XYZ file of N, CA and C in Angstrom:
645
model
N 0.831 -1.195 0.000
C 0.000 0.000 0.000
C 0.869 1.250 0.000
N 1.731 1.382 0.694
C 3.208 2.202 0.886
C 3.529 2.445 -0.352
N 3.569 1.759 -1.097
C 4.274 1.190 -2.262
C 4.007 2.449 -3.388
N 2.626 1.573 -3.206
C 1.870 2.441 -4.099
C 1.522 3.657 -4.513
N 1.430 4.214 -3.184
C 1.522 5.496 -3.021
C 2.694 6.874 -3.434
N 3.613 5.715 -3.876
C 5.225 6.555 -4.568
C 4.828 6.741 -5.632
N 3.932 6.203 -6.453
C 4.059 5.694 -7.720
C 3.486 6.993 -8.152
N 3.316 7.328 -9.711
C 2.049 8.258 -10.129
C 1.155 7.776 -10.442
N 0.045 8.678 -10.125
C -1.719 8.118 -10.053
C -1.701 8.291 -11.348
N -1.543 9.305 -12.128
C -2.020 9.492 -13.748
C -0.904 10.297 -14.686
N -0.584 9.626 -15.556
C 0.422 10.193 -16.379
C -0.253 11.009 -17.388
N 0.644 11.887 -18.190
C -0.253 12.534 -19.466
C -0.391 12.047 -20.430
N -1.427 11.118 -20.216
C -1.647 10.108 -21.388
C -2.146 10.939 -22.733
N -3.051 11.682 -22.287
C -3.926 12.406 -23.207
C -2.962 13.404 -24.220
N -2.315 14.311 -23.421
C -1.123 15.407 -23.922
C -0.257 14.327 -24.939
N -0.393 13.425 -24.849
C 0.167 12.294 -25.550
C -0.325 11.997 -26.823
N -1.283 11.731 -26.212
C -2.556 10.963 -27.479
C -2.679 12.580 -28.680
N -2.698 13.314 -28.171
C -2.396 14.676 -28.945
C -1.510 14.952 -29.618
N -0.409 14.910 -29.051
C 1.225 14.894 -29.313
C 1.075 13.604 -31.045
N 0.513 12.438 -30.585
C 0.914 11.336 -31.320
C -0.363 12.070 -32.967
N -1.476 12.091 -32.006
C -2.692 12.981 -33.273
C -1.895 14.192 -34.595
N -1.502 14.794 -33.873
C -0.526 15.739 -34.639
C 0.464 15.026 -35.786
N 0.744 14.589 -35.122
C 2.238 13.545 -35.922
C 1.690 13.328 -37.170
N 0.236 12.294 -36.881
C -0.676 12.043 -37.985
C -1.427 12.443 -38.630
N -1.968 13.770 -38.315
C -2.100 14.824 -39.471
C -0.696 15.507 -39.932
N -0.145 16.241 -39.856
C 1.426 16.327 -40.171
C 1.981 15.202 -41.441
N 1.694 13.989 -40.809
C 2.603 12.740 -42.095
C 1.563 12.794 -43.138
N 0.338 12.812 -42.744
C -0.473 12.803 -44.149
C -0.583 13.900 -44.630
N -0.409 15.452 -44.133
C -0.363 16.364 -45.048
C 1.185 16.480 -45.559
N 1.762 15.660 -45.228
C 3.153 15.930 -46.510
C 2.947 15.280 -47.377
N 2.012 13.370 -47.067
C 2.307 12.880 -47.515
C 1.460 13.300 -48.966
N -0.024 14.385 -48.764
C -0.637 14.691 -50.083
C 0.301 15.970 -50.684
N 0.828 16.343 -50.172
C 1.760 17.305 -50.692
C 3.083 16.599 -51.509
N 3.353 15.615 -51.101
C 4.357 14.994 -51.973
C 3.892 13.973 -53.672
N 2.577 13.683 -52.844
C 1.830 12.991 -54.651
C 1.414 14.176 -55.166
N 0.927 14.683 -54.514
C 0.143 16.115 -55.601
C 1.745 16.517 -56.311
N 2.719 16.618 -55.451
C 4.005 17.603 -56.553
C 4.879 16.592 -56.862
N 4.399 15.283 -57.196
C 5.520 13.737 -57.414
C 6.282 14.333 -58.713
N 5.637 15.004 -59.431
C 6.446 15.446 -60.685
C 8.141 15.850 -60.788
N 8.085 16.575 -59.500
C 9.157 17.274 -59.098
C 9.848 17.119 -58.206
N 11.180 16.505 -58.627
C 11.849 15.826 -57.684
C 12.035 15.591 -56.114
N 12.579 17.602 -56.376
C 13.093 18.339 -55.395
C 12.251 18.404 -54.181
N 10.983 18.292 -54.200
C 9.333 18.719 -53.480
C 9.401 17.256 -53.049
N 9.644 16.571 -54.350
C 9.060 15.250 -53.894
C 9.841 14.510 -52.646
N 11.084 14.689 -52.592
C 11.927 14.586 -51.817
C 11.663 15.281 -50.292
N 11.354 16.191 -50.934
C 11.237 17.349 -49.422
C 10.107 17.064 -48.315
N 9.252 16.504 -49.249
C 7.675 15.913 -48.595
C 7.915 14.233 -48.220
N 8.761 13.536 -48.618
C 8.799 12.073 -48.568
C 9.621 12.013 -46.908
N 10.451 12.985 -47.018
C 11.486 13.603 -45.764
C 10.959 13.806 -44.270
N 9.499 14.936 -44.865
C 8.649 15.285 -43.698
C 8.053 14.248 -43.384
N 7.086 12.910 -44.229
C 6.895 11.679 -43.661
C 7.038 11.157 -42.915
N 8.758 11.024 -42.897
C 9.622 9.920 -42.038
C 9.807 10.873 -41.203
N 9.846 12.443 -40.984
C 10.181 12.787 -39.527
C 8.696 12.895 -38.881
N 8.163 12.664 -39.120
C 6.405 12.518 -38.647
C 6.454 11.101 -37.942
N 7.239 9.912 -38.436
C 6.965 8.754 -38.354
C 7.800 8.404 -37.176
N 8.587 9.491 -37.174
C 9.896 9.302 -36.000
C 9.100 9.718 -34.971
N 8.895 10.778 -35.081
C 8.573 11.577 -33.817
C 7.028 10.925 -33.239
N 6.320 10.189 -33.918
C 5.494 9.555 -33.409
C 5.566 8.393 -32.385
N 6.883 7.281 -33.269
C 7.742 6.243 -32.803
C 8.014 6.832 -31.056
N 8.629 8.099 -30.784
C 9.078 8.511 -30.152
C 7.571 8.758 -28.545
N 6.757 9.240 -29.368
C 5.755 9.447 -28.255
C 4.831 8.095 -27.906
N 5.351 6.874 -28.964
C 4.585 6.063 -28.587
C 5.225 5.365 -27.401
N 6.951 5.118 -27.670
C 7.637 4.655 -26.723
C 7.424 5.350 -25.179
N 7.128 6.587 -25.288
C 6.693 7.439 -23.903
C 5.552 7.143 -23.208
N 4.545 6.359 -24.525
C 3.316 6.254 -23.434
C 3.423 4.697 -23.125
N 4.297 4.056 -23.563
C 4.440 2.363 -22.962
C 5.408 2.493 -21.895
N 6.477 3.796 -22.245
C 7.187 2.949 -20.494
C 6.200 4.013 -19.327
N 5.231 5.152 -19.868
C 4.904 5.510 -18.531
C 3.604 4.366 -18.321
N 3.037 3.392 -18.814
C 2.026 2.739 -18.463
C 2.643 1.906 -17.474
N 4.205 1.714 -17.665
C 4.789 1.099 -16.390
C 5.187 1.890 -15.173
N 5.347 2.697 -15.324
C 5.357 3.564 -14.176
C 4.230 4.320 -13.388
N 2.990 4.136 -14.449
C 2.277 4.494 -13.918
C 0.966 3.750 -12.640
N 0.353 4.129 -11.346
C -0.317 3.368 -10.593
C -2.253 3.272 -11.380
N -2.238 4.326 -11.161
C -3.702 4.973 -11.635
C -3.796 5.515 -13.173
N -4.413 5.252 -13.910
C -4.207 5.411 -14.985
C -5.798 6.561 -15.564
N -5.795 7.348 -16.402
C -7.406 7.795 -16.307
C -7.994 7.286 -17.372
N -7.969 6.337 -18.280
C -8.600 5.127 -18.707
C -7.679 3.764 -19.039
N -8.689 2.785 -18.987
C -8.732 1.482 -18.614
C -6.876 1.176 -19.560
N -5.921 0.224 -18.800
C -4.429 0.143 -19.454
C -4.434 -0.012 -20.632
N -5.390 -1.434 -21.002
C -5.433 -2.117 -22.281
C -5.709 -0.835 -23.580
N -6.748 0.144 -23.076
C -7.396 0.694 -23.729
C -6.244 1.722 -24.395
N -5.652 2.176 -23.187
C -4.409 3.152 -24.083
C -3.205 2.826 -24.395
N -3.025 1.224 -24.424
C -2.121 0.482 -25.471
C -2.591 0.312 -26.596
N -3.742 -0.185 -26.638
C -4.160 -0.528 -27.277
C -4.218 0.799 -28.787
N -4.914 1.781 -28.438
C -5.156 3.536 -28.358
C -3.738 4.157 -29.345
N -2.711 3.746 -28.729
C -1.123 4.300 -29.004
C -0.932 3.461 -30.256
N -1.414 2.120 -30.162
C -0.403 1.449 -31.485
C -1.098 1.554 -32.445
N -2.643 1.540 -32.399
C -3.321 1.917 -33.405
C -3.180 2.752 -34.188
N -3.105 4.008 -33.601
C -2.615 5.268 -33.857
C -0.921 4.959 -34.902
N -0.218 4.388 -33.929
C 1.031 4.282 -34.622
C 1.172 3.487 -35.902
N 0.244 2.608 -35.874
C 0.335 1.962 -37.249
C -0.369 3.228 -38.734
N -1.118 4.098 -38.119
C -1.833 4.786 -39.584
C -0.310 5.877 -40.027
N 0.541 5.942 -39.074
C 1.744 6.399 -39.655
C 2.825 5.574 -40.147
N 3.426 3.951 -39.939
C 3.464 3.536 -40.393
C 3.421 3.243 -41.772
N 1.709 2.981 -41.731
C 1.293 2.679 -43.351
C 1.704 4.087 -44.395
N 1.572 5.240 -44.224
C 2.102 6.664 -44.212
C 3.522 6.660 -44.842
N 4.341 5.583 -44.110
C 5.620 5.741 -44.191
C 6.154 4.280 -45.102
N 5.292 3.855 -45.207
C 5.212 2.716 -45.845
C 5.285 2.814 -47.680
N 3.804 3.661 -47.693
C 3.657 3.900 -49.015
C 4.510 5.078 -49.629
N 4.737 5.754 -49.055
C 6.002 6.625 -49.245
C 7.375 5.962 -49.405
N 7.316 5.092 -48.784
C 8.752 4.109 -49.014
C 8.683 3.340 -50.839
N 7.656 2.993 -50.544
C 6.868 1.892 -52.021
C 7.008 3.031 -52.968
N 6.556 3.793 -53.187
C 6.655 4.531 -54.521
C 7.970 5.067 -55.090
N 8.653 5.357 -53.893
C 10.129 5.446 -54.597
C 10.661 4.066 -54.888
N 10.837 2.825 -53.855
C 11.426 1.431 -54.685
C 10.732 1.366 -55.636
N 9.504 1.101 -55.783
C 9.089 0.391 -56.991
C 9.279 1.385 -57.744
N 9.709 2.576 -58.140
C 10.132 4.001 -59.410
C 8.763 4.481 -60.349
N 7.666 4.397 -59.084
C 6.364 4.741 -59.820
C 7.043 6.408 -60.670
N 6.545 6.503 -61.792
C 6.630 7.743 -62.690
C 5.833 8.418 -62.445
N 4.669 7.526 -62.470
C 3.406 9.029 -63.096
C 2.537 8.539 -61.534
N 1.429 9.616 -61.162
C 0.534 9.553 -59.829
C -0.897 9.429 -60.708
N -1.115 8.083 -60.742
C -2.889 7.638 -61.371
C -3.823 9.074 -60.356
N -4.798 9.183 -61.159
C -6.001 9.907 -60.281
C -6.640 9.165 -59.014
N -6.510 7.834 -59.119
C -6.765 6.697 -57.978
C -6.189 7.250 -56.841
N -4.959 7.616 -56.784
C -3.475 7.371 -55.818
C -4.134 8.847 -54.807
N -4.405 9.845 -55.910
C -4.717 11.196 -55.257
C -6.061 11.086 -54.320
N -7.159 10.272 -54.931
C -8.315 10.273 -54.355
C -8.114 9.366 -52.966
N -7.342 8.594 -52.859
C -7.251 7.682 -51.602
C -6.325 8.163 -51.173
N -5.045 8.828 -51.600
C -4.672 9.965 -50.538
C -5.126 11.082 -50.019
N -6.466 11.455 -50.629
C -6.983 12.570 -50.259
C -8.146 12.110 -48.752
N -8.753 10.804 -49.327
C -9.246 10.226 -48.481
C -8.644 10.032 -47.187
N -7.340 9.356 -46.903
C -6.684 9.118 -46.175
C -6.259 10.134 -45.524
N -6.019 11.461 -45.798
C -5.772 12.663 -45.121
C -6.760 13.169 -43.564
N -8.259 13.394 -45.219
C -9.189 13.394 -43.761
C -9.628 12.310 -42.658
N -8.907 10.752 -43.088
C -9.424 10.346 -42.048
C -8.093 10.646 -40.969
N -7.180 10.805 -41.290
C -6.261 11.418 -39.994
C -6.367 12.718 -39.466
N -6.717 13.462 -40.310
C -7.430 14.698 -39.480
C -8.632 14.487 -38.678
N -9.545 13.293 -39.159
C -10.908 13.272 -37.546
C -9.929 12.546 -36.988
N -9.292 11.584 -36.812
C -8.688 10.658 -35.563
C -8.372 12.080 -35.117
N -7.419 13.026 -35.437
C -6.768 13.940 -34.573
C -7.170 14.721 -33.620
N -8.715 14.963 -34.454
C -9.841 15.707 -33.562
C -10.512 14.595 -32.392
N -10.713 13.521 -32.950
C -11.422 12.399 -31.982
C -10.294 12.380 -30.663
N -9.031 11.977 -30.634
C -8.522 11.836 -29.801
C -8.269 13.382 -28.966
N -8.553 14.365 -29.635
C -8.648 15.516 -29.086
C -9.487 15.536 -27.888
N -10.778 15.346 -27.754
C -11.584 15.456 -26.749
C -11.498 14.242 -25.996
N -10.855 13.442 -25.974
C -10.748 12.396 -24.882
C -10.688 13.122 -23.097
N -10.004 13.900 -23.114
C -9.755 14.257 -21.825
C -11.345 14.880 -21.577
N -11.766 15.127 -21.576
C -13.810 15.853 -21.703
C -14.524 14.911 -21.448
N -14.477 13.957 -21.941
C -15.698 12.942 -22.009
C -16.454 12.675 -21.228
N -16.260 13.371 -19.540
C -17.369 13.391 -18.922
C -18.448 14.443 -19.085
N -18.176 15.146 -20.320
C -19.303 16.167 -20.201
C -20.189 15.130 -22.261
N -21.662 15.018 -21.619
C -22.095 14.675 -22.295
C -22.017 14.911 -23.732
N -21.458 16.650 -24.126
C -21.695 16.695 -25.373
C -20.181 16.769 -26.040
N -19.367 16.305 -25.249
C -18.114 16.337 -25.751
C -18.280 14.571 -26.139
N -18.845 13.677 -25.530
C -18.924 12.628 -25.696
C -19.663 12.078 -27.092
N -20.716 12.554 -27.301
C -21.651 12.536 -28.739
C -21.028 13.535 -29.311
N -19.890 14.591 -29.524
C -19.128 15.068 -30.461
C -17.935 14.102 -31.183
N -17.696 12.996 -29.743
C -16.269 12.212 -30.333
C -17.033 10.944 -30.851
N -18.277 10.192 -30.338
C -18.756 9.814 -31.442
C -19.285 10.188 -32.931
N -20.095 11.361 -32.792
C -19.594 11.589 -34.354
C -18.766 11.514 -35.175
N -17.416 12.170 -34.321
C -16.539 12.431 -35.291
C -15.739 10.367 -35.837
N -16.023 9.628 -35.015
C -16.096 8.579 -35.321
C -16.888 7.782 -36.132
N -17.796 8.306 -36.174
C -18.751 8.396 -37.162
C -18.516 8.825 -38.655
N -18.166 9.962 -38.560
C -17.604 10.428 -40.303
C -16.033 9.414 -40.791
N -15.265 8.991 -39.644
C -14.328 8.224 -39.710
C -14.888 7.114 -40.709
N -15.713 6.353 -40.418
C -16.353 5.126 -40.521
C -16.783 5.660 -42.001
N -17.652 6.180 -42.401
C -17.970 6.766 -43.802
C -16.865 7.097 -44.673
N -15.593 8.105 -44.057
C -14.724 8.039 -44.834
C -13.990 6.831 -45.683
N -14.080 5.573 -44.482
C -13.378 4.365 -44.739
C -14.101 3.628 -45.818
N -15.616 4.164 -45.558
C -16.367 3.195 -46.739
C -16.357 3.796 -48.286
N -15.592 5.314 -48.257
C -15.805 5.920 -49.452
C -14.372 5.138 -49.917
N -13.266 5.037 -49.297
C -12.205 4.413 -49.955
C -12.061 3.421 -50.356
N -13.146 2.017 -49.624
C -12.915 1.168 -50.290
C -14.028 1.057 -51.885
N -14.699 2.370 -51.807
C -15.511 2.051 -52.826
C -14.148 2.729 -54.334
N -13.756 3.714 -53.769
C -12.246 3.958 -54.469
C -11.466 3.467 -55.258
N -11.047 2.221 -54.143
C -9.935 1.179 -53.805
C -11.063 0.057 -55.289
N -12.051 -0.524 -55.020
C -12.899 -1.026 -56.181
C -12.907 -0.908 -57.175
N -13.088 0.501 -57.508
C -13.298 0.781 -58.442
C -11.525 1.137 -59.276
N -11.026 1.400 -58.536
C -9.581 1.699 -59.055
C -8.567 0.082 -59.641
N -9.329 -0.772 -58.637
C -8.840 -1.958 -58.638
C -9.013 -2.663 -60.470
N -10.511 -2.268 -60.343
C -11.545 -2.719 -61.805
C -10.652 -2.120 -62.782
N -10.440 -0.878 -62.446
C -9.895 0.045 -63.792
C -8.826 -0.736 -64.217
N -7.676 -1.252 -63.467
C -6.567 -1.355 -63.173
C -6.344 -2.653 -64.149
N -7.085 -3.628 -63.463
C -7.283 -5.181 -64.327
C -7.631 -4.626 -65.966
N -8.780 -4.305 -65.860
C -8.983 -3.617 -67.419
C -7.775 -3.213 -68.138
N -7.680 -1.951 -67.625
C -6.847 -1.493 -68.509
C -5.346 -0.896 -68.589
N -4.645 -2.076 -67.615
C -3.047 -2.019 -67.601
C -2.577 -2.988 -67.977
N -1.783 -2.989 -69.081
C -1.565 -4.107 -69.949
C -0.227 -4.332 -69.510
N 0.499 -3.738 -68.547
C 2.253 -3.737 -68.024
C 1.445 -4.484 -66.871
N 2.106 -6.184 -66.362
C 2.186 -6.688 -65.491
C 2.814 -6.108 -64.491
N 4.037 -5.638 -64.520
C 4.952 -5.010 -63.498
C 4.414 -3.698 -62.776
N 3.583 -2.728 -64.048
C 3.303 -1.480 -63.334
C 1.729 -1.853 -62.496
N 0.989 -3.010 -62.942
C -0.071 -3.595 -62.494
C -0.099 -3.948 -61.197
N 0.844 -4.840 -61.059
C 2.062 -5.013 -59.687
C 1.857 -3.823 -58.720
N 2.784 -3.128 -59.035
C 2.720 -1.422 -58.555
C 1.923 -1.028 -58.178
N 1.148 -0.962 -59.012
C -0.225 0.344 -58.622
C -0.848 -0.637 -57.332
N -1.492 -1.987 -57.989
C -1.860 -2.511 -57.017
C -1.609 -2.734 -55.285
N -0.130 -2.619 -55.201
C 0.085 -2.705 -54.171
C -0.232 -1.201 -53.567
N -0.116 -0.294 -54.196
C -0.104 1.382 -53.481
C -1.700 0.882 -53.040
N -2.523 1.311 -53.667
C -4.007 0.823 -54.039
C -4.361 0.434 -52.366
N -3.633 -0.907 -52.590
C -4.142 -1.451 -50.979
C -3.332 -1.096 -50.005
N -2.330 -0.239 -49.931
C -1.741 0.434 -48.968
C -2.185 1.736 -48.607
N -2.660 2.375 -49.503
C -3.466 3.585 -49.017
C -4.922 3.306 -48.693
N -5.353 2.039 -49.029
C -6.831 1.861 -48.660
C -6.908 0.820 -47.042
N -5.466 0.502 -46.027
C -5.385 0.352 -45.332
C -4.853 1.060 -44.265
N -4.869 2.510 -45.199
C -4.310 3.454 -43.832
C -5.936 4.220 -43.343
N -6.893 4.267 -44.446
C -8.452 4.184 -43.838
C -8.982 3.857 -42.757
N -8.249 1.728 -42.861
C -8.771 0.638 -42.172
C -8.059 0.713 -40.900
N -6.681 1.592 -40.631
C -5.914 1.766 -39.576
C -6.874 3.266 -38.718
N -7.318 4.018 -39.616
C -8.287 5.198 -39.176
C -9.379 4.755 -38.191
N -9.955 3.383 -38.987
C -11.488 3.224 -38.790
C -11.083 2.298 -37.285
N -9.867 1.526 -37.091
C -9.474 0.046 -35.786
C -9.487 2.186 -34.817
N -8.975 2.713 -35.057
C -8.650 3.936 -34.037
C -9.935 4.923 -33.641
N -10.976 4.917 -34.497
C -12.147 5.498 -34.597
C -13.304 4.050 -33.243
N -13.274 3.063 -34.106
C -13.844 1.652 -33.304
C -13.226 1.812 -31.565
N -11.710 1.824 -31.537
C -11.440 1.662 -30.381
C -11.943 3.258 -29.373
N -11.933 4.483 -29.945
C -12.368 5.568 -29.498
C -13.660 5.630 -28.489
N -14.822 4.905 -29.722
C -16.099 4.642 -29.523
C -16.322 4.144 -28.196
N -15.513 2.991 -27.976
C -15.351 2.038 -26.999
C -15.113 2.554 -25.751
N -14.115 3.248 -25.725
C -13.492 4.199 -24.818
C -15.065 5.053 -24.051
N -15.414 5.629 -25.268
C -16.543 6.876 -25.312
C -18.059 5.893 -24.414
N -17.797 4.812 -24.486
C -19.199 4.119 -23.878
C -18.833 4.168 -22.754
N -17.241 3.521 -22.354
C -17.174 3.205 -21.092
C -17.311 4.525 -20.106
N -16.417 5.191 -20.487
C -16.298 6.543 -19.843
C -17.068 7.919 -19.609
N -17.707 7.693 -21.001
C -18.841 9.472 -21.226
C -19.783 8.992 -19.674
């Protein structure tokens, strides 16, 4: 009981969950800033750059909120929930840093209209996570609570507009790319940007969850 009492009751999980939110709007607005100007080397470079320091500095706040879950006694929601919370989060930068990696190995040339629309997609769904995890610390006031479900809500819609995207881009693709190799390519971007959605929507789901127990 002694013990315990050394320990800290509540770390800044939240200032965290913010810290990490940022990161992920940040990597996805370079990352549409770098397909929109892929033409150009110099940009393209400059934006592929900001990615990976988005991806770092996220890496960085995620490692902060796993060793304070060990240090911490009292936590102000449930442990699982803000492990759980952190990696989720960390994977939609990841995938971020992923497909940014893929388009330079594989030496994509040209940016299909596909690539833009599911990066455009993918933007706003990291801008609501950013806002959703925003009001976490509130959630005892009722209308901050049915604000972060909504915004989980448009999450969920966003995800369903991409895979209708991701479909239809897929269809085009079989049709009418007669290069196996660049078929290859596209395809894989395709389902890498239509799983940084599905990384939106596991972070939107787990929010919700949060939002029942706690509002």
């Amino acid at each position: 009981m002694f013990f315990s009492k050394l320990l800290p009751r509540e770390g800044n999980f939240f200032e965290l969950f913010n810290e990490h939110g940022a990161q992920i709007t940040e990597g996805a607005r370079a990352f549409m800033l770098m397909i929109q100007n892929y033409n150009d080397p110099v940009l393209r470079e400059r934006y592929a750059e900001e990615v990976n320091k988005a991806e770092h500095q996220a890496d960085r706040v995620t490692a902060e909120v796993n060793r304070m879950l060990h240090r911490t006694f009292i936590t102000p929601i449930d442990r699982e929930q803000i492990h759980g919370l952190i990696n989720a989060m960390d994977d939609i930068l990841d995938l971020l840093q992923d497909t940014t990696e893929t388009l330079s190995l594989y030496d994509v040339r040209t940016i299909p209209e596909e690539v833009l629309s599911l990066g455009e997609l993918s933007a706003r769904c990291c801008e609501r996570v950013q806002h959703a995890v925003s009001l976490l610390p509130k959630l005892k006031n009722p209308e901050v609570g049915e604000a972060a479900i909504k915004t989980c809500e448009e999450i969920d819609r966003l995800e369903s507009d991409a895979d209708r995207v991701m479909r239809t881009a897929m269809s085009r693709l079989f049709r009418e790319q007669d290069d196996v190799r660049e078929l290859i390519k596209l395809k894989t971007i395709y389902e890498q940007l239509e799983s940084i959605s599905d990384r939106c929507e596991d972070v939107a789901n787990l929010i919700e969850g949060i939002v029942l127990e706690n509002a």
